[in-house]
Short mmCIF file of C-alpha atoms and ligand atoms in Angstrom, two decimals:
data_model
loop_
_atom_site.label_atom_id
_atom_site.label_comp_id
_atom_site.label_asym_id
_atom_site.label_seq_id
_atom_site.Cartn_x
_atom_site.Cartn_y
_atom_site.Cartn_z
CA MET A 1124 103.35 106.32 138.76
CA SER A 1125 101.60 103.71 136.87
CA LEU A 1126 100.25 100.65 139.00
CA ALA A 1127 103.18 97.71 138.62
CA ALA A 1128 102.06 94.83 136.63
CA PRO A 1129 100.73 92.46 139.53
CA VAL A 1130 98.64 95.44 140.75
CA ALA A 1131 97.49 96.26 137.46
CA GLN A 1132 96.48 92.32 137.26
CA ASP A 1133 94.56 92.62 140.63
CA VAL A 1134 92.64 95.82 140.06
CA ALA A 1135 91.68 94.36 136.34
CA ASP A 1136 90.32 91.01 138.56
CA MET A 1137 88.38 93.58 140.98
CA LEU A 1138 87.08 95.62 138.28
CA ALA A 1139 85.68 92.03 136.48
CA GLY A 1140 83.26 91.81 139.48
CA TRP A 1141 82.58 94.61 139.86
CA LEU A 1142 81.69 96.25 136.50
CA PRO A 1143 78.54 94.21 135.87
CA THR A 1144 77.19 96.00 139.38
CA GLN A 1145 77.45 99.29 137.55
CA ARG A 1146 74.25 100.93 136.01
CA TRP A 1147 76.21 101.99 132.56
CA PHE A 1148 77.60 98.76 132.13
CA ALA A 1149 76.28 97.68 128.81
CA GLY A 1150 77.42 93.94 128.67
CA LYS A 1151 74.84 92.62 131.92
CA ASP A 1152 73.13 90.15 129.77
CA ARG A 1153 76.89 88.38 129.05
CA PRO A 1154 79.13 87.17 131.45
CA VAL A 1155 82.67 88.86 131.74
CA ASP A 1156 85.51 86.64 130.86
CA GLY A 1157 88.19 88.89 131.57
CA VAL A 1158 89.33 92.78 131.95
CA ARG A 1159 92.58 94.64 131.08
CA LEU A 1160 94.01 97.78 131.50
CA LEU A 1161 94.32 99.61 128.26
CA SER A 1162 95.58 102.71 129.95
CA ASP A 1163 96.52 103.67 133.12
CA THR A 1164 97.21 107.70 133.65
CA PRO A 1165 97.67 108.78 137.40
CA LEU A 1166 96.33 112.34 137.96
CA PRO A 1167 98.69 115.17 139.60
CA ILE A 1168 97.01 114.74 143.30
CA GLU A 1169 98.14 113.21 146.07
CA GLN A 1170 95.26 112.69 148.35
CA PRO A 1171 93.67 110.52 147.54
CA ARG A 1172 95.77 108.70 144.73
CA VAL A 1173 93.67 108.72 141.18
CA HIS A 1174 94.28 106.88 138.49
CA HIS A 1175 92.41 107.32 135.39
CA LEU A 1176 91.82 104.13 133.68
CA VAL A 1177 90.89 103.02 130.48
CA VAL A 1178 89.90 98.92 130.69
CA GLY A 1179 89.21 96.42 127.86
CA VAL A 1180 86.05 94.38 128.89
CA ASP A 1181 86.27 90.76 127.07
CA GLN A 1182 82.85 88.88 126.83
CA GLY A 1183 82.81 86.03 124.39
CA GLY A 1184 86.06 87.53 122.66
CA GLN A 1185 84.16 90.70 122.10
CA HIS A 1186 86.02 93.62 123.39
CA THR A 1187 84.82 96.55 124.93
CA PRO A 1188 86.48 99.70 126.31
CA TYR A 1189 85.18 101.32 129.25
CA GLN A 1190 86.70 104.43 131.14
CA VAL A 1191 86.94 103.86 134.87
CA PRO A 1192 88.94 106.37 136.95
CA LEU A 1193 89.58 105.03 140.44
CA SER A 1194 90.57 106.77 143.60
CA LEU A 1195 92.60 105.03 146.04
CA HIS A 1196 92.48 106.15 149.92
CA GLU A 1197 94.61 104.92 152.93
CA HIS A 1198 91.71 104.70 154.94
CA PRO A 1199 88.06 103.32 154.39
CA GLN A 1200 85.96 106.39 153.49
CA GLU A 1201 82.28 105.88 154.87
CA ARG A 1202 81.07 108.62 152.47
CA LEU A 1203 81.78 106.39 149.18
CA GLU A 1204 81.03 103.11 150.95
CA HIS A 1205 78.46 102.95 147.97
CA VAL A 1206 80.79 103.09 145.33
CA ARG A 1207 83.63 101.22 146.87
CA VAL A 1208 85.16 98.67 144.42
CA GLY A 1209 87.82 96.73 146.73
CA GLU A 1210 90.82 96.81 148.29
CA LEU A 1211 94.28 96.63 146.66
CA TRP A 1212 97.89 95.85 148.06
CA GLU A 1213 100.93 97.26 146.62
CA PRO A 1214 104.56 95.62 147.07
CA GLY A 1215 105.67 96.50 150.15
CA ASP A 1216 102.21 97.83 151.90
CA ALA A 1217 101.60 97.39 155.73
CA SER A 1218 97.63 97.91 154.76
CA PRO A 1219 95.62 98.05 151.66
CA HIS A 1220 94.49 100.78 149.94
CA HIS A 1221 90.85 101.19 149.92
CA VAL A 1222 89.67 101.96 146.26
CA TYR A 1223 86.43 103.76 144.99
CA ASP A 1224 84.87 105.11 141.58
CA ALA A 1225 86.57 108.45 141.67
CA LEU A 1226 83.99 110.12 139.87
CA HIS A 1227 81.82 110.15 143.02
CA ASP A 1228 84.70 111.29 145.24
CA LYS A 1229 84.91 114.99 145.38
CA ASP A 1230 88.40 115.01 146.54
CA ALA A 1231 89.53 113.19 143.50
CA THR A 1232 87.42 115.13 140.87
CA ALA A 1233 88.53 118.74 141.50
CA VAL A 1234 91.60 117.86 139.69
CA LEU A 1235 89.46 117.23 136.21
CA LEU A 1236 88.62 120.85 136.38
CA THR A 1237 91.93 122.16 137.42
CA ALA A 1238 93.40 119.93 134.69
CA LEU A 1239 90.35 121.36 131.87
CA ALA A 1240 91.56 125.16 133.21
CA ALA A 1241 95.19 124.47 132.28
CA LYS A 1242 94.42 122.74 129.25
CA ALA A 1243 96.41 120.23 130.46
CA ASP A 1244 98.37 117.19 128.85
CA ILE A 1245 98.90 114.25 131.36
CA GLU A 1246 100.11 111.16 129.51
CA SER A 1247 97.60 109.89 127.39
CA LEU A 1248 94.91 112.72 128.48
CA ARG A 1249 94.49 115.62 127.10
CA PHE A 1250 92.18 118.41 128.24
CA HIS A 1251 90.54 121.27 126.04
CA VAL A 1252 88.66 124.36 126.90
CA GLU A 1253 85.93 126.27 124.29
CA GLU A 1254 87.04 129.48 123.50
CA GLY A 1255 85.89 131.95 126.16
CA ALA A 1256 84.53 129.49 128.36
CA ARG A 1257 84.73 130.11 132.12
CA LEU A 1258 85.24 127.12 134.51
CA PRO A 1259 83.66 127.04 138.04
CA LEU A 1260 87.00 126.26 139.69
CA GLY A 1261 87.13 125.46 143.40
CA GLN A 1262 83.53 124.16 143.34
CA PRO A 1263 82.88 120.55 144.46
CA SER A 1264 81.11 118.27 142.22
CA ILE A 1265 78.16 115.85 142.93
CA VAL A 1266 77.02 113.30 140.77
CA LEU A 1267 73.86 113.30 139.22
CA THR A 1268 71.48 110.55 139.85
CA VAL A 1269 69.21 110.59 136.71
CA GLU A 1270 69.16 106.74 135.04
CA GLN A 1271 71.80 107.09 132.54
CA SER A 1272 74.23 105.11 130.27
CA ASN A 1273 77.18 107.77 131.61
CA THR A 1274 78.16 109.34 134.91
CA SER A 1275 77.32 113.08 134.94
CA LEU A 1276 79.26 115.20 137.57
CA VAL A 1277 77.70 118.91 138.40
CA TYR A 1278 80.47 121.48 139.64
CA GLY A 1279 78.96 124.14 141.93
CA GLU A 1280 75.45 124.24 139.75
CA ALA A 1281 77.34 125.80 137.14
CA ALA A 1282 78.76 123.19 134.82
CA LEU A 1283 78.13 119.72 134.06
CA LEU A 1284 80.67 117.02 133.11
CA LYS A 1285 79.51 114.01 131.25
CA VAL A 1286 81.82 111.18 131.47
CA PHE A 1287 81.34 108.75 128.61
CA ARG A 1288 81.72 105.00 130.41
CA ARG A 1289 81.64 103.06 127.18
CA LEU A 1290 84.44 104.48 124.55
CA ALA A 1291 84.82 104.50 121.30
CA ALA A 1292 87.63 105.30 119.23
CA GLY A 1293 86.91 109.14 117.36
CA VAL A 1294 85.10 112.14 118.41
CA ASN A 1295 82.10 111.57 119.98
CA PRO A 1296 79.07 113.16 118.25
CA ASP A 1297 77.73 114.79 121.55
CA ILE A 1298 81.03 117.01 121.54
CA GLU A 1299 81.33 117.65 118.06
CA VAL A 1300 77.76 118.76 117.45
CA HIS A 1301 77.79 120.61 120.91
CA ASP A 1302 81.18 122.59 119.74
CA ALA A 1303 79.33 123.38 116.31
CA LEU A 1304 76.21 124.80 118.01
CA THR A 1305 78.29 126.64 120.61
CA ARG A 1306 80.56 128.37 118.34
CA ALA A 1307 77.09 129.56 116.58
CA ARG A 1308 76.04 130.65 119.45
CA SER A 1309 72.83 128.77 119.39
CA PRO A 1310 70.82 129.25 122.45
CA TYR A 1311 68.99 126.20 122.17
CA VAL A 1312 71.70 123.68 124.02
CA ALA A 1313 73.80 123.97 126.76
CA ALA A 1314 77.09 125.94 125.65
CA LEU A 1315 79.83 123.70 125.74
CA LEU A 1316 82.61 124.65 127.83
CA GLY A 1317 85.47 121.79 127.33
CA TRP A 1318 86.28 118.31 126.78
CA ILE A 1319 88.63 115.61 127.77
CA ASP A 1320 90.10 112.94 125.12
CA GLY A 1321 92.69 110.56 125.58
CA SER A 1322 94.38 107.52 124.31
CA TRP A 1323 94.44 103.60 124.99
CA THR A 1324 95.55 100.34 123.40
CA ASP A 1325 92.79 98.91 121.42
CA GLN A 1326 92.27 95.54 122.40
CA ASP A 1327 92.36 93.76 119.20
CA THR A 1328 94.97 95.28 117.04
CA GLY A 1329 97.36 96.31 120.19
CA ARG A 1330 97.63 99.42 118.32
CA PRO A 1331 97.09 102.92 120.04
CA VAL A 1332 93.71 104.59 119.38
CA SER A 1333 92.44 108.13 120.81
CA GLY A 1334 88.91 108.84 121.51
CA SER A 1335 86.63 111.53 123.42
CA LEU A 1336 86.39 110.66 127.25
CA ALA A 1337 83.90 113.40 128.36
CA MET A 1338 82.66 116.70 128.10
CA LEU A 1339 81.98 119.67 129.92
CA GLN A 1340 78.95 121.64 129.50
CA ARG A 1341 76.79 124.46 131.09
CA PHE A 1342 74.50 123.08 133.83
CA LEU A 1343 71.13 124.20 133.28
CA ARG A 1344 69.63 125.38 136.74
CA THR A 1345 66.05 125.55 135.94
CA ALA A 1346 65.86 122.45 133.53
CA THR A 1347 62.85 120.21 133.77
CA ASP A 1348 62.53 117.21 131.93
CA GLY A 1349 60.44 117.04 129.15
CA TRP A 1350 59.08 113.85 129.66
CA ALA A 1351 58.09 114.78 133.37
CA LEU A 1352 56.47 118.08 131.78
CA ALA A 1353 54.36 115.92 129.35
CA THR A 1354 53.34 113.11 131.55
CA THR A 1355 52.15 115.67 134.15
CA SER A 1356 49.87 117.46 131.39
CA VAL A 1357 48.58 113.83 130.62
CA ARG A 1358 47.98 113.19 134.38
CA ASP A 1359 46.19 116.19 134.47
CA LEU A 1360 43.98 115.50 131.67
CA TYR A 1361 43.05 111.94 133.21
CA ALA A 1362 42.04 113.48 136.28
CA GLU A 1363 39.65 116.12 134.50
CA ALA A 1364 37.25 113.20 133.70
CA ASP A 1365 34.78 115.49 131.63
CA LEU A 1366 37.29 118.21 129.76
CA HIS A 1367 39.23 117.57 126.66
CA ALA A 1368 42.85 118.01 125.82
CA ASP A 1369 42.61 121.66 125.13
CA GLU A 1370 40.23 122.46 127.96
CA VAL A 1371 42.60 121.69 130.98
CA GLY A 1372 45.02 123.88 133.24
CA GLY A 1373 47.60 121.43 132.34
CA ASP A 1374 47.45 121.52 128.32
CA PHE A 1375 50.72 121.06 126.91
CA ALA A 1376 50.20 122.36 123.28
CA GLY A 1377 51.87 125.66 123.75
CA GLU A 1378 55.21 123.78 125.00
CA ALA A 1379 55.13 121.48 122.62
CA ARG A 1380 54.79 124.19 119.66
CA ARG A 1381 57.94 125.83 121.02
CA LEU A 1382 59.65 122.56 121.36
CA GLY A 1383 59.25 122.07 117.69
CA ALA A 1384 60.20 125.54 117.10
CA ALA A 1385 63.37 125.07 118.84
CA THR A 1386 64.02 121.58 117.06
CA ALA A 1387 63.66 123.24 113.78
CA GLN A 1388 66.40 126.09 114.97
CA VAL A 1389 68.78 123.27 116.05
CA HIS A 1390 68.57 121.73 112.74
CA ALA A 1391 69.13 124.77 110.65
CA VAL A 1392 72.10 125.66 112.42
CA MET A 1393 73.46 122.02 112.16
CA ARG A 1394 72.42 121.94 108.48
CA ARG A 1395 74.79 125.36 108.09
CA THR A 1396 77.81 124.48 110.29
CA LEU A 1397 77.98 120.66 109.79
CA PRO A 1398 78.43 118.52 106.50
CA HIS A 1399 75.11 118.40 104.87
CA ALA A 1400 74.24 116.60 101.44
CA GLN A 1401 71.89 115.86 99.19
CA LEU A 1402 70.34 112.28 99.69
CA GLY A 1403 70.21 110.62 96.32
CA PRO A 1404 68.76 107.41 94.88
CA ALA A 1405 71.79 105.13 96.35
CA GLU A 1406 71.53 106.95 99.88
CA LEU A 1407 67.40 106.54 99.60
CA SER A 1408 67.39 102.94 98.47
CA ARG A 1409 70.15 101.90 101.42
CA LEU A 1410 67.96 103.91 103.99
CA ALA A 1411 65.09 101.80 102.93
CA THR A 1412 67.05 98.79 102.92
CA GLY A 1413 68.16 99.03 106.45
CA MET A 1414 64.32 99.91 107.44
CA ARG A 1415 63.22 96.89 105.81
CA GLN A 1416 65.85 94.54 107.31
CA ARG A 1417 64.89 96.11 110.69
CA LEU A 1418 61.35 95.20 109.99
CA ASP A 1419 61.91 91.91 108.89
CA ALA A 1420 64.33 91.10 111.86
CA ALA A 1421 61.50 92.59 114.12
CA ALA A 1422 58.88 90.40 112.92
CA GLU A 1423 60.68 87.25 113.10
CA LEU A 1424 60.94 88.25 117.08
CA VAL A 1425 57.64 89.43 117.58
CA PRO A 1426 54.50 87.44 116.26
CA ASP A 1427 51.83 90.12 116.77
CA LEU A 1428 54.02 92.24 114.23
CA ARG A 1429 53.54 89.88 111.51
CA PRO A 1430 50.14 90.98 110.49
CA TYR A 1431 51.31 94.49 109.75
CA ALA A 1432 54.46 93.37 108.34
CA ALA A 1433 53.42 93.44 104.51
CA GLY A 1434 51.21 97.03 104.93
CA LEU A 1435 54.63 98.34 106.60
CA GLY A 1436 56.95 97.50 104.11
CA THR A 1437 55.27 99.60 101.25
CA ALA A 1438 56.10 102.66 103.30
CA TYR A 1439 59.65 101.94 102.61
CA ASP A 1440 59.28 100.83 99.42
CA GLY A 1441 58.06 104.36 98.50
CA VAL A 1442 61.21 105.83 100.23
CA ALA A 1443 63.55 103.67 97.98
CA GLU A 1444 61.50 105.06 94.39
CA LEU A 1445 61.65 108.49 95.62
CA ASP A 1446 62.06 110.59 92.35
CA ARG A 1447 63.85 113.41 93.83
CA PRO A 1448 66.81 114.08 96.29
CA VAL A 1449 65.98 114.27 100.05
CA PRO A 1450 68.15 117.06 102.26
CA GLY A 1451 70.55 115.37 104.33
CA GLN A 1452 72.33 116.54 107.11
CA ARG A 1453 73.91 115.56 110.81
CA VAL A 1454 70.65 114.99 112.98
CA HIS A 1455 70.29 114.15 116.72
CA GLY A 1456 69.59 110.62 116.33
CA ASP A 1457 68.18 109.87 119.18
CA LEU A 1458 65.36 112.68 119.93
CA HIS A 1459 62.39 112.14 122.31
CA LEU A 1460 60.99 113.85 125.60
CA GLY A 1461 63.76 112.58 127.88
CA GLN A 1462 66.28 114.24 125.63
CA VAL A 1463 64.82 117.75 126.25
CA VAL A 1464 64.65 120.03 128.96
CA ARG A 1465 62.28 123.19 129.76
CA THR A 1466 64.08 126.24 131.57
CA VAL A 1467 62.95 129.56 132.41
CA LEU A 1468 64.29 130.87 129.07
CA GLY A 1469 62.66 128.27 126.92
CA TRP A 1470 63.51 124.46 125.50
CA ARG A 1471 67.04 123.22 124.98
CA LEU A 1472 67.96 119.83 123.37
CA LEU A 1473 70.58 117.61 125.27
CA ASP A 1474 72.58 114.50 124.51
CA PHE A 1475 73.63 114.52 120.89
CA GLU A 1476 75.28 111.12 120.85
CA GLY A 1477 73.10 109.22 118.86
CA GLU A 1478 71.63 105.75 119.23
CA PRO A 1479 74.06 104.41 121.82
CA GLU A 1480 73.47 100.99 120.54
CA LYS A 1481 74.83 102.28 116.97
CA PRO A 1482 78.87 102.13 116.09
CA LEU A 1483 80.22 105.85 115.79
CA ALA A 1484 80.47 105.41 112.02
CA GLU A 1485 76.94 104.98 111.64
CA ARG A 1486 75.68 107.83 113.99
CA VAL A 1487 77.37 110.26 111.91
CA VAL A 1488 75.84 109.32 108.60
CA LEU A 1489 74.00 112.45 106.85
CA ASP A 1490 70.20 111.68 107.39
CA SER A 1491 66.94 113.40 106.89
CA PRO A 1492 66.00 115.70 110.03
CA LEU A 1493 62.62 113.99 109.61
CA ARG A 1494 64.15 110.82 111.90
CA ASP A 1495 64.01 113.56 114.80
CA VAL A 1496 60.97 114.95 114.20
CA ALA A 1497 59.51 111.43 113.93
CA GLY A 1498 61.32 110.40 117.24
CA MET A 1499 59.50 113.17 119.13
CA LEU A 1500 56.37 112.64 117.45
CA ARG A 1501 56.33 108.70 118.75
CA SER A 1502 57.44 110.10 122.32
CA PHE A 1503 54.45 112.14 122.32
CA ASP A 1504 52.38 109.05 121.75
CA TYR A 1505 54.25 107.37 124.21
CA ALA A 1506 53.61 109.88 126.96
CA ALA A 1507 50.27 110.09 126.34
CA HIS A 1508 49.75 106.18 126.49
CA SER A 1509 52.06 105.15 128.99
CA LEU A 1510 49.72 105.91 132.13
CA LEU A 1511 47.34 103.93 130.69
CA VAL A 1512 49.41 100.84 130.76
CA THR A 1513 50.59 101.18 134.58
CA ASP A 1514 47.06 103.31 135.83
CA HIS A 1515 44.17 102.90 133.79
CA PRO A 1516 44.26 99.36 132.07
CA ASP A 1517 41.12 98.56 130.19
CA ASP A 1518 39.58 102.12 129.82
CA PRO A 1519 38.20 103.23 126.83
CA GLN A 1520 37.15 106.72 127.83
CA ILE A 1521 40.66 107.56 128.94
CA ALA A 1522 42.21 105.81 126.12
CA TYR A 1523 40.20 107.87 123.75
CA ARG A 1524 41.55 111.00 125.56
CA ALA A 1525 44.95 109.73 125.60
CA SER A 1526 45.21 109.53 121.69
CA GLU A 1527 43.58 112.98 121.73
CA TRP A 1528 46.24 114.24 123.73
CA ALA A 1529 48.93 112.54 121.52
CA GLU A 1530 47.17 114.08 118.39
CA ARG A 1531 46.99 117.76 119.76
CA ASN A 1532 50.69 117.73 120.74
CA ARG A 1533 52.03 115.84 117.61
CA ALA A 1534 50.22 118.28 115.60
CA ALA A 1535 51.40 121.49 117.56
CA PHE A 1536 55.05 120.10 117.51
CA CYS A 1537 54.59 120.00 113.83
CA ALA A 1538 53.09 123.39 113.48
CA GLY A 1539 56.14 124.78 115.73
CA TYR A 1540 58.54 123.13 113.42
CA ALA A 1541 57.21 124.80 110.41
CA SER A 1542 56.93 128.06 112.04
CA VAL A 1543 61.03 128.11 111.56
CA ALA A 1544 61.58 125.48 108.99
CA ALA A 1545 60.95 126.02 105.40
CA ARG A 1546 58.49 123.15 105.05
CA ASP A 1547 55.99 121.37 107.32
CA PRO A 1548 57.10 118.12 108.13
CA ARG A 1549 53.66 116.84 107.51
CA GLU A 1550 54.10 117.53 104.10
CA GLU A 1551 56.86 115.07 103.80
CA ALA A 1552 54.29 112.57 104.27
CA LEU A 1553 55.86 109.34 102.73
CA LEU A 1554 59.13 109.93 104.80
CA LEU A 1555 57.92 111.12 107.86
CA ARG A 1556 55.47 107.75 108.12
CA ALA A 1557 58.57 105.72 107.14
CA TYR A 1558 60.82 106.91 110.06
CA GLU A 1559 58.03 106.63 112.30
CA THR A 1560 57.12 103.26 111.23
CA ASP A 1561 61.12 102.61 112.09
CA LYS A 1562 61.13 103.88 115.34
CA ALA A 1563 57.61 101.98 115.89
CA VAL A 1564 59.12 99.21 115.12
CA TYR A 1565 62.36 99.44 117.03
CA GLU A 1566 59.85 99.90 119.99
CA THR A 1567 58.17 96.64 119.51
CA VAL A 1568 61.73 94.51 119.87
CA TYR A 1569 62.16 96.79 122.97
CA GLU A 1570 58.96 96.13 124.95
CA TRP A 1571 59.10 92.60 123.67
CA ARG A 1572 62.62 92.17 125.43
CA ASN A 1573 62.02 94.15 128.45
CA ARG A 1574 58.65 95.22 129.15
CA PRO A 1575 55.80 92.79 127.46
CA GLY A 1576 52.53 94.85 128.86
CA TRP A 1577 53.82 97.95 127.09
CA LEU A 1578 54.01 96.30 123.48
CA GLY A 1579 50.44 97.81 122.95
CA ILE A 1580 51.89 101.16 122.63
CA PRO A 1581 53.87 100.58 119.41
CA LEU A 1582 51.36 98.20 117.92
CA ALA A 1583 48.49 100.65 118.33
CA ALA A 1584 50.79 103.08 116.43
CA LEU A 1585 51.74 100.39 113.54
CA ASP A 1586 48.21 99.59 113.09
CA ARG A 1587 47.66 103.22 112.53
CA LEU A 1588 50.82 103.47 109.93
CA ALA A 1589 50.05 100.44 108.40
CA ALA A 1590 46.63 101.97 107.38
N1 LIG B 2896 73.61 120.85 130.67
C1 LIG B 2896 72.76 120.21 131.77
N2 LIG B 2896 72.14 120.96 132.57
C2 LIG B 2896 70.94 120.19 133.33
N3 LIG B 2896 70.54 118.97 133.33
C3 LIG B 2896 71.35 118.13 132.56
C4 LIG B 2896 72.24 118.78 131.35
N4 LIG B 2896 73.00 117.77 130.62
C5 LIG B 2896 71.82 116.61 131.22
N5 LIG B 2896 71.02 116.93 132.42
C6 LIG B 2896 70.32 115.88 132.87
O1 LIG B 2896 70.82 114.48 132.97
C7 LIG B 2896 69.96 113.68 131.90
C8 LIG B 2896 70.64 112.71 130.96
O2 LIG B 2896 71.45 113.45 130.40
P1 LIG B 2896 72.18 112.94 129.16
O3 LIG B 2896 72.87 114.16 128.41
O4 LIG B 2896 71.08 112.68 128.18
O5 LIG B 2896 72.63 111.65 129.25
P2 LIG B 2896 72.60 110.29 128.86
O6 LIG B 2896 73.73 110.23 127.67
O7 LIG B 2896 73.43 109.59 130.04
O8 LIG B 2896 71.57 109.92 128.45
C9 LIG B 2896 69.10 114.99 131.17
O9 LIG B 2896 67.96 114.16 130.85
C10 LIG B 2896 69.00 115.80 132.23
O10 LIG B 2896 67.68 115.63 132.94
MG1 LIG B 2897 70.12 110.76 127.08
#
């Protein structure tokens, strides 16, 4: 049974205090004015009781839906103390229910896997299984603790359920792209096993909408994060004061090259299996205008950027004036070293959601795959220079070597990409420069707001790009 109206109000009030304390809550910069239940689906399990909720968070008149499954226990659960939401009384209760974040409660999460296996329809929720997928039924779940904007559960080291927290109407591109790549049997992603979607009431229109809630994919047991691998190589280089990037044991260029090749393979399958089209003058002009607007807004905010603004703008003019169409396709949209993992079998690309800040409609717009190449090139630059900021400020010798590492691995990535794709991305210098500039401009805004000490990293890149 759904929660009775007064109880639903109590839950909403309880969540208004709890949501802003959660890492994945995106609205921490503004107060929460109210929370409403937009859907409430009791799951078929008795102990604990589990309510799958979609709640609408009101922040200054802006409404955002979040997914919040809750488990209700009759007794306090010490093991769940860290995800306690509060306590709840229902009419006639002699004692309260103890309410927890159900995703951390393995007694509650088992039902998600059984519902998936049964391809169940449970009121507002629909569970799907990818053809031929085997699910690790009966395995308990644990929550992945890495920093992220969603909540991911791993069942028995076999499957990972990524539960989207902030919701949007429509199909999440992570599911759409993984589905296409899995059907094409691409070995460069973690295969899709299933997904959950559901419906809730749109807070602005009062009408029902549906959208993706969660994605089940194969868990890559031997995965090591690309960022961790890359920065370990950089640390090795710094430790070997007299050696160059190509001479130290931790040289990364072979990995960078294989990562470039894997990226090109993924792009090729995405082009084959998902929408694609040539980007003509209208699209290119729109692309350049968008880049120009982001640059202007950033220069407004970040004074150090202003000296470069005019020079950088020319890169964008060139895009608008291109006299030939550019191949457009679906892209990753947020590719960097933290979105790729190295397994014993090679590189795998993760997280095709696109830039989470962008509305869904913008994240599926056809674009040049060079956007992803540029994202990865910027990431190599960051990996090389981030330790300088934290461990070696003002050491010109190490700074020189950091740039050498970045150059070596950026080149290796492009060479690997070129070994698979028809063209070397470096031959598309004008477009690649524009995408890299756009990304570095975004980084200056991010650093200005969050880590002013790091601003030097994107500014040095823009200095080079403006030249
Ligand atoms: N299928 C998987 N197998 C193993 N680890 C994974 C898998 N998917 C994600 N991870 C780990 O979780 C992290 C976050 O995953 P990601 O899909 O990027 O989530 P988010 O959208 O929250 O960034 C990854 O960097 C990786 O370390
Ligand atoms: Mg990610």
